Coordinates of C-alpha atoms in Angstrom, one line a residue:
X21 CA 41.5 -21.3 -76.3
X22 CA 43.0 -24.7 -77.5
X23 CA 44.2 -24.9 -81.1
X24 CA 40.9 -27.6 -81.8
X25 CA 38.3 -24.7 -80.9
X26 CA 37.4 -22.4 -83.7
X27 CA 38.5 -18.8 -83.6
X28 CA 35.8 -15.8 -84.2
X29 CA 36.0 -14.5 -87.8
X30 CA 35.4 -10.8 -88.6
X31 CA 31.9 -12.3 -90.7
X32 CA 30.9 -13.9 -87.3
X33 CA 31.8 -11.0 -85.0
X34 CA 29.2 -8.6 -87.3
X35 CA 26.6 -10.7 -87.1
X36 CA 24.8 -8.9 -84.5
X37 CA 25.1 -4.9 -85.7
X38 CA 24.9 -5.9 -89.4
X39 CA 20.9 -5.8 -89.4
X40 CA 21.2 -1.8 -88.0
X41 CA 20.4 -0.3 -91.7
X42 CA 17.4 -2.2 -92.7
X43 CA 15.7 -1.4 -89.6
X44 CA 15.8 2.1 -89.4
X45 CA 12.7 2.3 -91.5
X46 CA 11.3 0.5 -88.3
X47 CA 12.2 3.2 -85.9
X48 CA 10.4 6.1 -87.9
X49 CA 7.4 6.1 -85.8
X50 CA 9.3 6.1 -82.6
X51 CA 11.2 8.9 -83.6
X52 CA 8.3 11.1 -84.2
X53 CA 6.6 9.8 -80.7
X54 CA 10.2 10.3 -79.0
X55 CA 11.4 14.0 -80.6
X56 CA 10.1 15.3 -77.4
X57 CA 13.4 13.9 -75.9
X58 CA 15.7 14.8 -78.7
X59 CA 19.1 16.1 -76.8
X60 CA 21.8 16.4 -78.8
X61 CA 24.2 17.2 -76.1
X62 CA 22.7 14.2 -73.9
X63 CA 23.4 11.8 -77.1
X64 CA 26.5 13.1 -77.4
X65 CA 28.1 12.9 -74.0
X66 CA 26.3 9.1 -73.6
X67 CA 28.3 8.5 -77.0
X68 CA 31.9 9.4 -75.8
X69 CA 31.6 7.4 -72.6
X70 CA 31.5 4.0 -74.9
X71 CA 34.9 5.1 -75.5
X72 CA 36.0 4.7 -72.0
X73 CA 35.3 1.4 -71.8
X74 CA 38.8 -0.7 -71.5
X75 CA 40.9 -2.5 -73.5
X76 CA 42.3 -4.6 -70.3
X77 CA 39.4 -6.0 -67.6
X78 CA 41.2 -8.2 -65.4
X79 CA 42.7 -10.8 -67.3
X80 CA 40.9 -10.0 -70.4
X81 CA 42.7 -8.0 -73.4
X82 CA 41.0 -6.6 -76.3
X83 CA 41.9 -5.9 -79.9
X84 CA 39.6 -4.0 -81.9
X85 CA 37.7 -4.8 -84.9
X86 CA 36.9 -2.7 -87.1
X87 CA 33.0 -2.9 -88.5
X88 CA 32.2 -3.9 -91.8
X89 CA 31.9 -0.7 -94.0
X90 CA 28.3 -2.0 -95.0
X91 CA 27.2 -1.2 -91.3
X92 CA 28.6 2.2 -91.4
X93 CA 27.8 4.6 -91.8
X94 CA 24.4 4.2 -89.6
X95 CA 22.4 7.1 -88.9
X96 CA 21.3 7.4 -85.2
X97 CA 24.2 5.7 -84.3
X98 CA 26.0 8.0 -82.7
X99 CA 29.0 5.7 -80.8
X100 CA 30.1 1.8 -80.8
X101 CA 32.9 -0.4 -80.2
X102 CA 34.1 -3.6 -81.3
X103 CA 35.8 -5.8 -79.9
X104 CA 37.6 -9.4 -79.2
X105 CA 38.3 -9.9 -75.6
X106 CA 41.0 -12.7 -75.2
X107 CA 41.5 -14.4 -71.6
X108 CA 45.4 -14.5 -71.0
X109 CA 44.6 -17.1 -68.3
X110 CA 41.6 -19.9 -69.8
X111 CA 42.0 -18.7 -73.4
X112 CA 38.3 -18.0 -73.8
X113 CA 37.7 -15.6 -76.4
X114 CA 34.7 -13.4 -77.1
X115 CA 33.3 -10.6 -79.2
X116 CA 32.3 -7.2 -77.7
X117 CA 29.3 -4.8 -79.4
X118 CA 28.4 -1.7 -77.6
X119 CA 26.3 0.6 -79.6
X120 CA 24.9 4.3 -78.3
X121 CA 22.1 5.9 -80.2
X122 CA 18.4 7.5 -80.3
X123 CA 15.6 5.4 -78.2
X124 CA 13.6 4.9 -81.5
X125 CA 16.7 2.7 -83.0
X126 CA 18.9 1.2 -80.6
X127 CA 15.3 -0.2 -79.3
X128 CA 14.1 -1.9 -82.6
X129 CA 16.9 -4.2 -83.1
X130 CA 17.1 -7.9 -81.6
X131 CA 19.9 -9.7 -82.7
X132 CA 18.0 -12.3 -84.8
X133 CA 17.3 -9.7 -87.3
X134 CA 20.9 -10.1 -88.5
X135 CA 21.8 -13.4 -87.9
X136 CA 18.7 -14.9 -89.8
X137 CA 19.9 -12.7 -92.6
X138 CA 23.7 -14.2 -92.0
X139 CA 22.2 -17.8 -92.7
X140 CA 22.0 -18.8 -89.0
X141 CA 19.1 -19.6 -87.2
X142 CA 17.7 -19.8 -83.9
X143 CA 18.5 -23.2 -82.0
X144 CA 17.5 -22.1 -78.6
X145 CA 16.5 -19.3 -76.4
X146 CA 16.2 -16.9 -76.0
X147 CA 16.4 -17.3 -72.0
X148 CA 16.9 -14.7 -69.6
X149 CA 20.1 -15.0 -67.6
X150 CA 21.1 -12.6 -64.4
X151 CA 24.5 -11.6 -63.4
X152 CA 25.9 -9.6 -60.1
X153 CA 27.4 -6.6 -60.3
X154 CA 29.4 -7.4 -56.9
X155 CA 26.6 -5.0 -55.1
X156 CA 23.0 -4.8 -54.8
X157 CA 22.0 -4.6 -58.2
X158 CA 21.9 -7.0 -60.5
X159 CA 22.0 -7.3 -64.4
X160 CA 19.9 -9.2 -67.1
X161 CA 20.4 -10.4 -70.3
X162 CA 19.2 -12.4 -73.2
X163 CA 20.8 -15.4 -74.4
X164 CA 20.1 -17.6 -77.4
X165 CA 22.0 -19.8 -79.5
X166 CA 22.0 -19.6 -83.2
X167 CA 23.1 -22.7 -85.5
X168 CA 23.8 -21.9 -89.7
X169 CA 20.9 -23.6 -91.7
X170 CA 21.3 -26.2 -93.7
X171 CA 25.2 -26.6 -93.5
X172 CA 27.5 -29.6 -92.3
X173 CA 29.2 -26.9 -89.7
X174 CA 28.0 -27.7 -86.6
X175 CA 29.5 -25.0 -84.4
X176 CA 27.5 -22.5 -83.0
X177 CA 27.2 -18.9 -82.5
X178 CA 25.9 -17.6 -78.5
X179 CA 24.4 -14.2 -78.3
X180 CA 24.3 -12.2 -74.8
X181 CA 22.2 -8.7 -75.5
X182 CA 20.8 -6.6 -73.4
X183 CA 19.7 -2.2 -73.1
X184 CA 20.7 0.5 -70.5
X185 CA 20.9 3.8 -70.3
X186 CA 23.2 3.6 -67.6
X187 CA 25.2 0.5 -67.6
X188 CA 22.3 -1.1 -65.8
X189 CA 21.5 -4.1 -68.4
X190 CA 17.7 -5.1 -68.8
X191 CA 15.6 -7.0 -71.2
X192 CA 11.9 -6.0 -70.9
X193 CA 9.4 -7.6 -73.1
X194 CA 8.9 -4.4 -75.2
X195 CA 12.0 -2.6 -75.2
X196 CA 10.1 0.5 -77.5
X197 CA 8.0 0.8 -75.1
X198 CA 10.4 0.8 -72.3
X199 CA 12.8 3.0 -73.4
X200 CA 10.7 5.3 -75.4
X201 CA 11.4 9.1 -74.4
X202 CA 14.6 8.3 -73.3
X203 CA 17.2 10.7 -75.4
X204 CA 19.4 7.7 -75.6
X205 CA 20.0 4.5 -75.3
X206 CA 23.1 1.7 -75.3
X207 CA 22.9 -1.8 -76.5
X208 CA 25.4 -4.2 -75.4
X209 CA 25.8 -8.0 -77.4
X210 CA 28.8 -10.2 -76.4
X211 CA 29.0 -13.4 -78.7
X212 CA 31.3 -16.3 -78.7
X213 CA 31.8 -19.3 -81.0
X214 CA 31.0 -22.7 -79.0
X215 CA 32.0 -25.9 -80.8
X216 CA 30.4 -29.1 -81.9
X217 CA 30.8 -31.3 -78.9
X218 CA 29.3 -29.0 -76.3
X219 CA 27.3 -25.5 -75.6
X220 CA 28.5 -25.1 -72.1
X221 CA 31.9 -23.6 -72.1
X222 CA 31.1 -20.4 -70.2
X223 CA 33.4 -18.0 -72.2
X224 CA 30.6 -15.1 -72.2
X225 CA 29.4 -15.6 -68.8
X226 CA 33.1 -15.6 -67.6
X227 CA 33.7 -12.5 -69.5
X228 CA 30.4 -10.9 -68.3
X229 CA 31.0 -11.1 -64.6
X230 CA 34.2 -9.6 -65.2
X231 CA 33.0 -6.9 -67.3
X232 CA 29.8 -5.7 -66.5
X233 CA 30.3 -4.0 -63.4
X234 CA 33.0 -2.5 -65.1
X235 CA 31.2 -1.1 -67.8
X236 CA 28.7 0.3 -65.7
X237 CA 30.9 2.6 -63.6
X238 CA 32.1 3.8 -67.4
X239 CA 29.1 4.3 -68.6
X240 CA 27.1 5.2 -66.1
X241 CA 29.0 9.1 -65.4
X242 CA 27.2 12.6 -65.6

């Protein structure tokens, strides 16, 4: 990343886990229509296997960022990482959110539930977006670009989110009713910071190619 870019700032690289608490109040009816699939054990083991994930993906190297004590902690949460991925090679630079929890709350949380409350809003998207996983599957994700209301910063904020329960990344219209019964659920967001004079530096999708077939064969493990 050239010294003219901006960097991602700890405020920026919350934006889209720091809605979690006020929607829990959201998920209560799922979690009474879900409790049929309540496994502890299940929750657990998908939990420790966000942990597994690497620090070093090709030429990408993380350091982790801790969350902002307001987001934690989060009931029904039950494992997350964050992360800044920095490209030794192009520079690129993005942020890293995987979250593991109960069906009912991992479900009910878009991304624009946070950054509305961060004083960004939606520019454009979202759009759907697909990506290879190097076999015969393939992977798809939301994208939108969010812009901070009313001020003379002109920088913008891309979101990539998308839900698996086994590192297989979709975006269905109705993700609570998709993924209800499940006895867990992940949620993946990769952001970066895109500045003034253009939206098309592909530091996500770079990133994502290289890392979501790799986060699959993490997550996806009995």
């Amino acid at each position: 990343m050239t010294e003219s870019e901006p960097s991602l700032s700890r405020r920026d690289f919350a934006l889209c886990t720091g809605g979690l608490l006020g929607l829990l109040g959201a998920g209560g009816a799922d979690v009474a229509l879900s409790y049929r699939a309540h496994d502890p054990a299940a929750l657990a083991a998908a939990a420790a296997r966000v942990e597994f994930i690497p620090d070093q993906i090709g030429n990408w190297t993380a350091n982790s960022t801790p969350p902002d004590g307001r987001m934690i902690p989060a009931p029904g949460i039950a494992g997350r990482i964050d992360r800044t991925y920095r490209n030794s090679v192009s520079g690129y630079e993005v942020s890293l959110t995987v979250l593991c929890g109960t069906s009912s709350l991992i479900s009910n949380h878009p991304p624009d539930a946070c950054i509305d409350d961060a004083g960004y809003e939606l520019s454009s998207g979202p759009t759907v977006v697909a990506f290879n996983d190097g076999g015969d599957d393939q992977f798809t994700l939301n994208r939108a670009l969010f812009r901070i209301s009313g001020s003379s910063l002109s920088d913008a904020i891309r979101v990539f989110w998308g839900w698996s329960d086994n590192g297989v990344w979709t975006v269905p219209a109705n993700p609570r009713l998709a993924f209800r019964g499940l006895p867990f659920l992940y949620k993946l967001y990769v952001t970066d910071r895109t500045p003034s004079h253009t939206d098309d530096i592909p530091q996500s999708e770079s990133f994502l190619e290289d890392a979501l077939p790799e986060i699959r064969r993490r997550l996806d493990q009995p």
